[in-house]
Structures are given as C-alpha cells and as structure tokens.
Short mmCIF file of N, CA, C and O in Angstrom, two decimals:
data_model
loop_
_atom_site.label_atom_id
_atom_site.label_comp_id
_atom_site.label_asym_id
_atom_site.label_seq_id
_atom_site.Cartn_x
_atom_site.Cartn_y
_atom_site.Cartn_z
N MET A 1 -3.28 -60.40 42.90
CA MET A 1 -2.45 -59.88 41.84
C MET A 1 -2.31 -60.91 40.71
O MET A 1 -2.32 -60.55 39.56
N LYS A 2 -2.17 -62.18 41.09
CA LYS A 2 -2.05 -63.21 40.07
C LYS A 2 -3.32 -63.31 39.23
O LYS A 2 -3.25 -63.57 38.05
N LEU A 3 -4.47 -63.09 39.86
CA LEU A 3 -5.74 -63.11 39.13
C LEU A 3 -5.75 -62.00 38.09
O LEU A 3 -6.15 -62.21 36.94
N LEU A 4 -5.27 -60.84 38.46
CA LEU A 4 -5.20 -59.70 37.56
C LEU A 4 -4.29 -60.02 36.37
O LEU A 4 -4.64 -59.74 35.23
N GLN A 5 -3.16 -60.64 36.64
CA GLN A 5 -2.23 -61.00 35.56
C GLN A 5 -2.86 -62.05 34.65
O GLN A 5 -2.70 -61.98 33.43
N MET A 6 -3.57 -63.01 35.23
CA MET A 6 -4.22 -64.04 34.41
C MET A 6 -5.28 -63.42 33.52
O MET A 6 -5.39 -63.80 32.35
N ILE A 7 -6.04 -62.47 34.04
CA ILE A 7 -7.08 -61.82 33.24
C ILE A 7 -6.45 -61.11 32.06
O ILE A 7 -6.93 -61.20 30.93
N ILE A 8 -5.34 -60.41 32.28
CA ILE A 8 -4.66 -59.69 31.21
C ILE A 8 -4.17 -60.67 30.14
O ILE A 8 -4.38 -60.45 28.95
N VAL A 9 -3.54 -61.75 30.56
CA VAL A 9 -3.00 -62.73 29.60
C VAL A 9 -4.11 -63.39 28.80
O VAL A 9 -4.03 -63.48 27.57
N ILE A 10 -5.17 -63.81 29.47
CA ILE A 10 -6.28 -64.48 28.77
C ILE A 10 -6.94 -63.54 27.78
O ILE A 10 -7.21 -63.90 26.64
N THR A 11 -7.18 -62.30 28.21
CA THR A 11 -7.80 -61.33 27.32
C THR A 11 -6.91 -61.05 26.12
O THR A 11 -7.39 -60.96 24.99
N ALA A 12 -5.62 -60.90 26.36
CA ALA A 12 -4.70 -60.64 25.26
C ALA A 12 -4.73 -61.80 24.25
O ALA A 12 -4.78 -61.58 23.04
N LEU A 13 -4.72 -63.02 24.74
CA LEU A 13 -4.77 -64.18 23.84
C LEU A 13 -6.05 -64.21 23.03
O LEU A 13 -6.03 -64.45 21.83
N VAL A 14 -7.18 -63.96 23.68
CA VAL A 14 -8.46 -63.96 22.97
C VAL A 14 -8.46 -62.89 21.88
O VAL A 14 -8.90 -63.12 20.76
N LEU A 15 -7.94 -61.73 22.21
CA LEU A 15 -7.97 -60.63 21.25
C LEU A 15 -6.97 -60.83 20.11
O LEU A 15 -7.21 -60.37 19.00
N PHE A 16 -5.87 -61.49 20.37
CA PHE A 16 -4.93 -61.75 19.29
C PHE A 16 -5.49 -62.78 18.33
O PHE A 16 -5.22 -62.76 17.14
N VAL A 17 -6.30 -63.71 18.80
CA VAL A 17 -6.92 -64.72 17.96
C VAL A 17 -8.10 -64.12 17.19
O VAL A 17 -8.35 -64.47 16.05
N SER A 18 -8.82 -63.18 17.79
CA SER A 18 -10.00 -62.59 17.17
C SER A 18 -9.76 -61.98 15.80
O SER A 18 -10.53 -62.25 14.88
N PRO A 19 -8.71 -61.16 15.59
CA PRO A 19 -8.51 -60.59 14.25
C PRO A 19 -8.28 -61.67 13.19
O PRO A 19 -8.76 -61.56 12.08
N ALA A 20 -7.58 -62.75 13.56
CA ALA A 20 -7.33 -63.82 12.60
C ALA A 20 -8.64 -64.49 12.21
O ALA A 20 -8.88 -64.79 11.04
N SER A 21 -9.53 -64.72 13.18
CA SER A 21 -10.81 -65.34 12.85
C SER A 21 -11.67 -64.41 12.03
O SER A 21 -12.40 -64.84 11.16
N ALA A 22 -11.62 -63.12 12.33
CA ALA A 22 -12.44 -62.16 11.59
C ALA A 22 -11.98 -62.08 10.14
O ALA A 22 -12.79 -61.92 9.24
N GLN A 23 -10.69 -62.20 9.90
CA GLN A 23 -10.18 -62.10 8.53
C GLN A 23 -10.46 -63.36 7.73
O GLN A 23 -10.48 -63.32 6.51
N SER A 24 -10.69 -64.48 8.40
CA SER A 24 -10.85 -65.73 7.67
C SER A 24 -12.27 -65.98 7.17
O SER A 24 -12.52 -66.97 6.51
N GLY A 25 -13.22 -65.11 7.48
CA GLY A 25 -14.61 -65.28 7.03
C GLY A 25 -14.71 -65.22 5.51
O GLY A 25 -14.06 -64.44 4.86
N THR A 26 -15.58 -66.08 4.92
CA THR A 26 -15.70 -66.13 3.46
C THR A 26 -17.12 -65.87 2.99
O THR A 26 -17.40 -65.99 1.81
N SER A 27 -18.02 -65.53 3.90
CA SER A 27 -19.42 -65.40 3.49
C SER A 27 -19.76 -64.03 2.92
O SER A 27 -20.83 -63.85 2.39
N SER A 28 -18.90 -63.02 3.02
CA SER A 28 -19.22 -61.68 2.51
C SER A 28 -18.94 -61.58 1.02
O SER A 28 -18.10 -62.29 0.49
N PRO A 29 -19.61 -60.66 0.37
CA PRO A 29 -19.33 -60.41 -1.04
C PRO A 29 -17.90 -59.89 -1.22
O PRO A 29 -17.31 -59.36 -0.31
N GLN A 30 -17.37 -60.02 -2.44
CA GLN A 30 -15.98 -59.66 -2.72
C GLN A 30 -15.67 -58.20 -2.38
O GLN A 30 -14.67 -57.91 -1.77
N ALA A 31 -16.54 -57.28 -2.77
CA ALA A 31 -16.29 -55.86 -2.49
C ALA A 31 -16.25 -55.60 -0.99
O ALA A 31 -15.41 -54.84 -0.51
N SER A 32 -17.13 -56.21 -0.28
CA SER A 32 -17.16 -56.04 1.17
C SER A 32 -15.90 -56.61 1.79
O SER A 32 -15.35 -56.03 2.73
N LYS A 33 -15.42 -57.73 1.27
CA LYS A 33 -14.19 -58.33 1.77
C LYS A 33 -13.01 -57.40 1.56
O LYS A 33 -12.17 -57.24 2.43
N MET A 34 -12.96 -56.78 0.39
CA MET A 34 -11.85 -55.87 0.09
C MET A 34 -11.84 -54.71 1.07
O MET A 34 -10.81 -54.36 1.63
N LYS A 35 -13.00 -54.10 1.29
CA LYS A 35 -13.10 -52.97 2.21
C LYS A 35 -12.75 -53.42 3.63
O LYS A 35 -12.03 -52.74 4.36
N HIS A 36 -13.25 -54.59 4.00
CA HIS A 36 -12.99 -55.14 5.32
C HIS A 36 -11.49 -55.33 5.53
O HIS A 36 -10.95 -54.95 6.56
N HIS A 37 -10.81 -55.91 4.55
CA HIS A 37 -9.38 -56.17 4.67
C HIS A 37 -8.56 -54.88 4.66
O HIS A 37 -7.51 -54.81 5.28
N GLU A 38 -9.03 -53.87 3.95
CA GLU A 38 -8.31 -52.59 3.94
C GLU A 38 -8.38 -51.93 5.31
O GLU A 38 -7.42 -51.28 5.72
N ASN A 39 -9.49 -52.06 6.01
CA ASN A 39 -9.65 -51.43 7.32
C ASN A 39 -9.08 -52.27 8.46
O ASN A 39 -8.86 -51.75 9.54
N MET A 40 -8.84 -53.54 8.22
CA MET A 40 -8.38 -54.43 9.28
C MET A 40 -7.07 -53.98 9.92
O MET A 40 -6.99 -53.98 11.14
N PRO A 41 -6.04 -53.62 9.15
CA PRO A 41 -4.79 -53.22 9.82
C PRO A 41 -4.98 -52.03 10.76
O PRO A 41 -4.46 -52.04 11.88
N MET A 42 -5.75 -51.03 10.33
CA MET A 42 -5.97 -49.87 11.19
C MET A 42 -6.77 -50.26 12.43
O MET A 42 -6.41 -49.92 13.55
N LYS A 43 -7.85 -51.00 12.24
CA LYS A 43 -8.67 -51.41 13.37
C LYS A 43 -7.92 -52.38 14.28
O LYS A 43 -8.05 -52.33 15.50
N SER A 44 -7.14 -53.25 13.68
CA SER A 44 -6.35 -54.18 14.48
C SER A 44 -5.34 -53.42 15.34
O SER A 44 -5.14 -53.73 16.50
N SER A 45 -4.73 -52.41 14.74
CA SER A 45 -3.78 -51.58 15.49
C SER A 45 -4.49 -50.85 16.64
O SER A 45 -3.96 -50.77 17.75
N MET A 46 -5.69 -50.35 16.36
CA MET A 46 -6.46 -49.66 17.42
C MET A 46 -6.84 -50.65 18.52
O MET A 46 -6.81 -50.31 19.70
N MET A 47 -7.19 -51.87 18.12
CA MET A 47 -7.55 -52.88 19.11
C MET A 47 -6.36 -53.20 20.01
O MET A 47 -6.49 -53.30 21.22
N HIS A 48 -5.17 -53.30 19.42
CA HIS A 48 -3.97 -53.56 20.20
C HIS A 48 -3.68 -52.38 21.14
O HIS A 48 -3.28 -52.59 22.29
N HIS A 49 -3.90 -51.17 20.66
CA HIS A 49 -3.74 -49.99 21.51
C HIS A 49 -4.73 -50.03 22.67
O HIS A 49 -4.38 -49.72 23.81
N ASN A 50 -5.98 -50.43 22.37
CA ASN A 50 -6.98 -50.55 23.42
C ASN A 50 -6.56 -51.57 24.47
O ASN A 50 -6.71 -51.34 25.68
N MET A 51 -6.03 -52.70 24.02
CA MET A 51 -5.56 -53.72 24.96
C MET A 51 -4.45 -53.17 25.84
O MET A 51 -4.43 -53.39 27.05
N SER A 52 -3.54 -52.45 25.22
CA SER A 52 -2.44 -51.84 25.98
C SER A 52 -2.97 -50.85 27.00
O SER A 52 -2.55 -50.84 28.16
N SER A 53 -3.93 -50.03 26.59
CA SER A 53 -4.52 -49.04 27.50
C SER A 53 -5.23 -49.73 28.67
O SER A 53 -5.12 -49.27 29.81
N MET A 54 -5.94 -50.81 28.39
CA MET A 54 -6.61 -51.54 29.47
C MET A 54 -5.60 -52.16 30.42
O MET A 54 -5.78 -52.15 31.64
N GLY A 55 -4.52 -52.68 29.87
CA GLY A 55 -3.46 -53.25 30.71
C GLY A 55 -2.83 -52.18 31.60
O GLY A 55 -2.57 -52.42 32.79
N GLN A 56 -2.59 -51.01 31.03
CA GLN A 56 -2.03 -49.91 31.82
C GLN A 56 -2.98 -49.48 32.92
O GLN A 56 -2.56 -49.23 34.06
N LEU A 57 -4.27 -49.41 32.61
CA LEU A 57 -5.26 -49.03 33.61
C LEU A 57 -5.33 -50.08 34.71
O LEU A 57 -5.38 -49.75 35.90
N MET A 58 -5.29 -51.35 34.34
CA MET A 58 -5.30 -52.41 35.34
C MET A 58 -4.08 -52.32 36.24
O MET A 58 -4.16 -52.54 37.45
N GLN A 59 -2.94 -51.97 35.66
CA GLN A 59 -1.72 -51.82 36.45
C GLN A 59 -1.86 -50.66 37.43
O GLN A 59 -1.47 -50.77 38.59
N LYS A 60 -2.44 -49.55 36.97
CA LYS A 60 -2.67 -48.40 37.86
C LYS A 60 -3.60 -48.80 39.00
O LYS A 60 -3.37 -48.43 40.15
N MET A 61 -4.63 -49.58 38.68
CA MET A 61 -5.57 -50.03 39.70
C MET A 61 -4.86 -50.90 40.74
O MET A 61 -5.04 -50.73 41.95
N ALA A 62 -4.07 -51.83 40.26
CA ALA A 62 -3.34 -52.72 41.17
C ALA A 62 -2.41 -51.92 42.07
O ALA A 62 -2.34 -52.17 43.28
N ASN A 63 -1.69 -50.97 41.49
CA ASN A 63 -0.78 -50.15 42.29
C ASN A 63 -1.53 -49.35 43.34
O ASN A 63 -1.08 -49.23 44.48
N THR A 64 -2.67 -48.80 42.97
CA THR A 64 -3.48 -48.03 43.91
C THR A 64 -3.97 -48.93 45.04
O THR A 64 -3.89 -48.55 46.22
N LEU A 65 -4.46 -50.10 44.70
CA LEU A 65 -4.96 -51.03 45.72
C LEU A 65 -3.84 -51.48 46.66
O LEU A 65 -4.08 -51.70 47.85
N LYS A 66 -2.63 -51.60 46.13
CA LYS A 66 -1.50 -52.02 46.97
C LYS A 66 -1.00 -50.91 47.89
O LYS A 66 -0.56 -51.18 48.99
N THR A 67 -1.05 -49.67 47.41
CA THR A 67 -0.38 -48.59 48.14
C THR A 67 -1.29 -47.66 48.92
O THR A 67 -0.83 -46.98 49.84
N LYS A 68 -2.55 -47.59 48.59
CA LYS A 68 -3.46 -46.64 49.25
C LYS A 68 -4.22 -47.33 50.38
O LYS A 68 -4.59 -48.49 50.28
N ASN A 69 -4.46 -46.57 51.43
CA ASN A 69 -5.31 -47.04 52.50
C ASN A 69 -6.72 -46.57 52.19
O ASN A 69 -7.04 -45.41 52.40
N MET A 70 -7.54 -47.45 51.67
CA MET A 70 -8.85 -47.07 51.16
C MET A 70 -9.95 -47.37 52.16
O MET A 70 -9.90 -48.39 52.86
N THR A 71 -10.94 -46.49 52.19
CA THR A 71 -12.12 -46.72 53.01
C THR A 71 -12.99 -47.77 52.32
O THR A 71 -12.79 -48.09 51.14
N ALA A 72 -14.00 -48.25 53.04
CA ALA A 72 -14.92 -49.23 52.46
C ALA A 72 -15.63 -48.65 51.23
O ALA A 72 -15.81 -49.34 50.22
N GLU A 73 -16.03 -47.38 51.31
CA GLU A 73 -16.71 -46.73 50.19
C GLU A 73 -15.78 -46.61 48.97
O GLU A 73 -16.19 -46.84 47.83
N GLN A 74 -14.53 -46.26 49.21
CA GLN A 74 -13.57 -46.15 48.12
C GLN A 74 -13.30 -47.51 47.49
O GLN A 74 -13.18 -47.63 46.27
N LEU A 75 -13.22 -48.55 48.32
CA LEU A 75 -13.05 -49.90 47.79
C LEU A 75 -14.23 -50.31 46.94
O LEU A 75 -14.08 -50.95 45.90
N LYS A 76 -15.43 -49.91 47.36
CA LYS A 76 -16.64 -50.22 46.58
C LYS A 76 -16.58 -49.52 45.23
O LYS A 76 -16.87 -50.11 44.19
N GLU A 77 -16.18 -48.22 45.22
CA GLU A 77 -16.05 -47.48 43.96
C GLU A 77 -15.01 -48.14 43.06
O GLU A 77 -15.19 -48.23 41.85
N CYS A 78 -13.93 -48.59 43.65
CA CYS A 78 -12.88 -49.27 42.90
C CYS A 78 -13.42 -50.55 42.26
O CYS A 78 -13.16 -50.82 41.09
N ALA A 79 -14.18 -51.31 43.02
CA ALA A 79 -14.76 -52.56 42.49
C ALA A 79 -15.70 -52.27 41.33
O ALA A 79 -15.70 -52.99 40.32
N ILE A 80 -16.49 -51.22 41.44
CA ILE A 80 -17.41 -50.84 40.36
C ILE A 80 -16.61 -50.47 39.11
O ILE A 80 -16.95 -50.86 37.99
N HIS A 81 -15.54 -49.72 39.31
CA HIS A 81 -14.70 -49.31 38.20
C HIS A 81 -14.06 -50.54 37.53
O HIS A 81 -14.01 -50.63 36.30
N MET A 82 -13.59 -51.48 38.33
CA MET A 82 -13.00 -52.70 37.80
C MET A 82 -14.03 -53.52 37.03
O MET A 82 -13.71 -54.12 36.00
N GLU A 83 -15.26 -53.52 37.52
CA GLU A 83 -16.33 -54.24 36.83
C GLU A 83 -16.59 -53.62 35.45
O GLU A 83 -16.75 -54.35 34.46
N HIS A 84 -16.59 -52.29 35.37
CA HIS A 84 -16.77 -51.63 34.07
C HIS A 84 -15.65 -52.01 33.12
O HIS A 84 -15.89 -52.30 31.94
N LEU A 85 -14.42 -52.00 33.63
CA LEU A 85 -13.28 -52.35 32.79
C LEU A 85 -13.39 -53.80 32.32
O LEU A 85 -13.12 -54.09 31.15
N SER A 86 -13.83 -54.70 33.18
CA SER A 86 -13.94 -56.11 32.76
C SER A 86 -14.99 -56.27 31.66
O SER A 86 -14.82 -57.07 30.75
N LYS A 87 -16.07 -55.48 31.72
CA LYS A 87 -17.09 -55.54 30.67
C LYS A 87 -16.54 -55.06 29.34
O LYS A 87 -16.83 -55.64 28.29
N VAL A 88 -15.71 -54.00 29.37
CA VAL A 88 -15.09 -53.51 28.14
C VAL A 88 -14.16 -54.58 27.59
O VAL A 88 -14.12 -54.82 26.37
N MET A 89 -13.41 -55.25 28.46
CA MET A 89 -12.50 -56.31 28.02
C MET A 89 -13.28 -57.43 27.34
O MET A 89 -12.86 -57.94 26.30
N MET A 90 -14.42 -57.81 27.91
CA MET A 90 -15.24 -58.87 27.31
C MET A 90 -15.81 -58.42 25.97
O MET A 90 -15.87 -59.20 25.01
N GLU A 91 -16.23 -57.15 25.89
CA GLU A 91 -16.72 -56.62 24.61
C GLU A 91 -15.62 -56.69 23.55
O GLU A 91 -15.89 -57.07 22.40
N CYS A 92 -14.42 -56.32 23.93
CA CYS A 92 -13.30 -56.37 22.99
C CYS A 92 -13.06 -57.80 22.51
O CYS A 92 -12.83 -58.04 21.33
N ALA A 93 -13.12 -58.73 23.42
CA ALA A 93 -12.88 -60.13 23.08
C ALA A 93 -13.94 -60.68 22.13
O ALA A 93 -13.65 -61.52 21.29
N HIS A 94 -15.16 -60.19 22.24
CA HIS A 94 -16.25 -60.69 21.40
C HIS A 94 -16.41 -59.90 20.10
O HIS A 94 -17.21 -60.27 19.25
N ASP A 95 -15.67 -58.84 19.94
CA ASP A 95 -15.77 -57.99 18.74
C ASP A 95 -14.82 -58.51 17.67
O ASP A 95 -13.84 -57.87 17.31
N GLN A 96 -15.12 -59.70 17.14
CA GLN A 96 -14.23 -60.35 16.19
C GLN A 96 -14.07 -59.58 14.88
O GLN A 96 -13.04 -59.65 14.24
N LYS A 97 -15.09 -58.84 14.50
CA LYS A 97 -15.01 -58.06 13.25
C LYS A 97 -14.46 -56.67 13.48
O LYS A 97 -14.37 -55.87 12.56
N LEU A 98 -14.10 -56.38 14.73
CA LEU A 98 -13.53 -55.09 15.11
C LEU A 98 -14.42 -53.92 14.71
O LEU A 98 -13.96 -52.89 14.25
N GLU A 99 -15.72 -54.10 14.91
CA GLU A 99 -16.69 -53.07 14.54
C GLU A 99 -16.83 -51.97 15.59
O GLU A 99 -17.29 -50.88 15.28
N ASN A 100 -16.44 -52.24 16.83
CA ASN A 100 -16.66 -51.29 17.91
C ASN A 100 -15.37 -50.78 18.55
O ASN A 100 -15.38 -50.31 19.68
N VAL A 101 -14.29 -50.85 17.81
CA VAL A 101 -12.98 -50.48 18.35
C VAL A 101 -12.96 -49.01 18.79
O VAL A 101 -12.44 -48.69 19.85
N GLU A 102 -13.55 -48.14 17.98
CA GLU A 102 -13.53 -46.71 18.31
C GLU A 102 -14.35 -46.43 19.57
O GLU A 102 -13.92 -45.67 20.45
N THR A 103 -15.50 -47.05 19.68
CA THR A 103 -16.35 -46.88 20.87
C THR A 103 -15.64 -47.41 22.11
O THR A 103 -15.68 -46.78 23.17
N GLN A 104 -14.99 -48.55 21.96
CA GLN A 104 -14.26 -49.13 23.09
C GLN A 104 -13.12 -48.21 23.53
O GLN A 104 -12.89 -48.04 24.73
N LYS A 105 -12.45 -47.57 22.57
CA LYS A 105 -11.37 -46.65 22.92
C LYS A 105 -11.91 -45.48 23.74
O LYS A 105 -11.31 -45.09 24.76
N LYS A 106 -13.05 -44.94 23.33
CA LYS A 106 -13.65 -43.83 24.08
C LYS A 106 -14.00 -44.26 25.50
O LYS A 106 -13.79 -43.52 26.46
N THR A 107 -14.55 -45.45 25.63
CA THR A 107 -14.91 -45.96 26.95
C THR A 107 -13.67 -46.16 27.82
O THR A 107 -13.67 -45.80 29.00
N ILE A 108 -12.62 -46.71 27.24
CA ILE A 108 -11.37 -46.93 27.98
C ILE A 108 -10.78 -45.60 28.42
O ILE A 108 -10.33 -45.44 29.56
N ASP A 109 -10.79 -44.62 27.51
CA ASP A 109 -10.28 -43.29 27.86
C ASP A 109 -11.08 -42.68 29.01
O ASP A 109 -10.51 -42.07 29.93
N LYS A 110 -12.39 -42.84 28.97
CA LYS A 110 -13.27 -42.32 30.03
C LYS A 110 -12.96 -43.00 31.36
O LYS A 110 -12.83 -42.35 32.41
N LEU A 111 -12.83 -44.33 31.34
CA LEU A 111 -12.52 -45.07 32.57
C LEU A 111 -11.17 -44.66 33.14
O LEU A 111 -11.01 -44.53 34.36
N THR A 112 -10.20 -44.44 32.26
CA THR A 112 -8.87 -44.03 32.71
C THR A 112 -8.93 -42.66 33.37
O THR A 112 -8.34 -42.44 34.43
N LYS A 113 -9.65 -41.75 32.74
CA LYS A 113 -9.79 -40.40 33.30
C LYS A 113 -10.47 -40.46 34.67
O LYS A 113 -10.05 -39.79 35.61
N GLU A 114 -11.52 -41.26 34.78
CA GLU A 114 -12.23 -41.40 36.05
C GLU A 114 -11.32 -42.02 37.12
O GLU A 114 -11.40 -41.66 38.29
N TRP A 115 -10.47 -42.96 36.70
CA TRP A 115 -9.58 -43.62 37.67
C TRP A 115 -8.57 -42.65 38.25
O TRP A 115 -8.12 -42.82 39.39
N ASP A 116 -8.23 -41.64 37.51
CA ASP A 116 -7.25 -40.67 38.00
C ASP A 116 -7.65 -40.07 39.35
O ASP A 116 -6.81 -39.63 40.11
N TYR A 117 -8.95 -40.10 39.64
CA TYR A 117 -9.43 -39.63 40.95
C TYR A 117 -8.74 -40.39 42.08
O TYR A 117 -8.33 -39.82 43.08
N PHE A 118 -8.57 -41.70 41.90
CA PHE A 118 -7.99 -42.52 42.94
C PHE A 118 -6.50 -42.22 43.14
O PHE A 118 -5.93 -42.59 44.16
N GLU A 119 -5.88 -41.58 42.19
CA GLU A 119 -4.47 -41.25 42.30
C GLU A 119 -4.25 -39.77 42.63
O GLU A 119 -3.14 -39.32 42.69
N SER A 120 -5.34 -39.05 42.86
CA SER A 120 -5.23 -37.62 43.12
C SER A 120 -5.13 -37.35 44.63
O SER A 120 -5.39 -38.21 45.46
N GLU A 121 -4.74 -36.12 44.95
CA GLU A 121 -4.69 -35.72 46.35
C GLU A 121 -6.09 -35.65 46.94
O GLU A 121 -6.27 -35.84 48.13
N GLU A 122 -7.07 -35.36 46.09
CA GLU A 122 -8.45 -35.31 46.56
C GLU A 122 -8.87 -36.66 47.14
O GLU A 122 -9.59 -36.73 48.13
N PHE A 123 -8.38 -37.75 46.53
CA PHE A 123 -8.66 -39.08 47.02
C PHE A 123 -8.20 -39.22 48.47
O PHE A 123 -8.90 -39.77 49.32
N GLU A 124 -7.00 -38.74 48.74
CA GLU A 124 -6.42 -38.87 50.06
C GLU A 124 -7.26 -38.18 51.14
O GLU A 124 -7.28 -38.59 52.28
N SER A 125 -7.95 -37.12 50.76
CA SER A 125 -8.70 -36.34 51.74
C SER A 125 -10.08 -36.92 52.06
O SER A 125 -10.76 -36.44 52.95
N HIS A 126 -10.50 -37.93 51.33
CA HIS A 126 -11.83 -38.52 51.59
C HIS A 126 -11.73 -39.75 52.45
O HIS A 126 -10.99 -40.58 52.39
#
C-alpha cells in the first residue's frame, strides 16, 4: 500500500512540475507561443483531472486487492491492468507540452471502465 501511495505522490509531483517547464520554453515563434499559452490552462486542467482519475482508479484497485479473495488468474489480470495504468502515468509525466492529454483521458476512462469488472458481482462468480 505504501508503494502505491509513493507512486501517486511521485507522479503528482512530476506532473505539477511539467506544466511549468512546458510554459517556460522560449524556442517557439511568438504566434505559436500565444496559442500555446492560451491552451495551457485548459490542458493543464485536463491533466489535473487525469491525475485525479488515475488516483481514484488506483484507490479502487487497492480496495479491491484488500477486500476480494482473488484467484491466481484474477490477480494476473489485475497486475496487467495495473501495468497499463502505470504506463499511462509515465506518459502523462513525460508529456510536458500537454499534447496528449485528451488521448490519455480516453485511455484512463477505458481502464476505469474495464476495472469495474473487478467490482462487479460477475467477478465474484469466477
């Protein structure tokens, strides 16, 4: 559980620093900078929403792992799901220009929907 909390904190810190670094770039032309800065608040807000969604999904995963009696196959599926989420987190951390925020949101939404299987009654019957 502490590892999960550390991952959330580290990812949050990386992502909070990323928008500041993306805004400080000076190599783009003036018009591009203006457009970039106009979109930054919206994309930054979406990025923060994505971080919140990933944190909520991680919390759901932790709760499921703590409370459900899972088979070896279900644990394997859970590990695969966690691996996908960790890759999205790393993508978010490396997306300093916030170019893929919308794609990341779709992926997070898909992972969350898929995770709902583990919290369903159908899960209990397998």
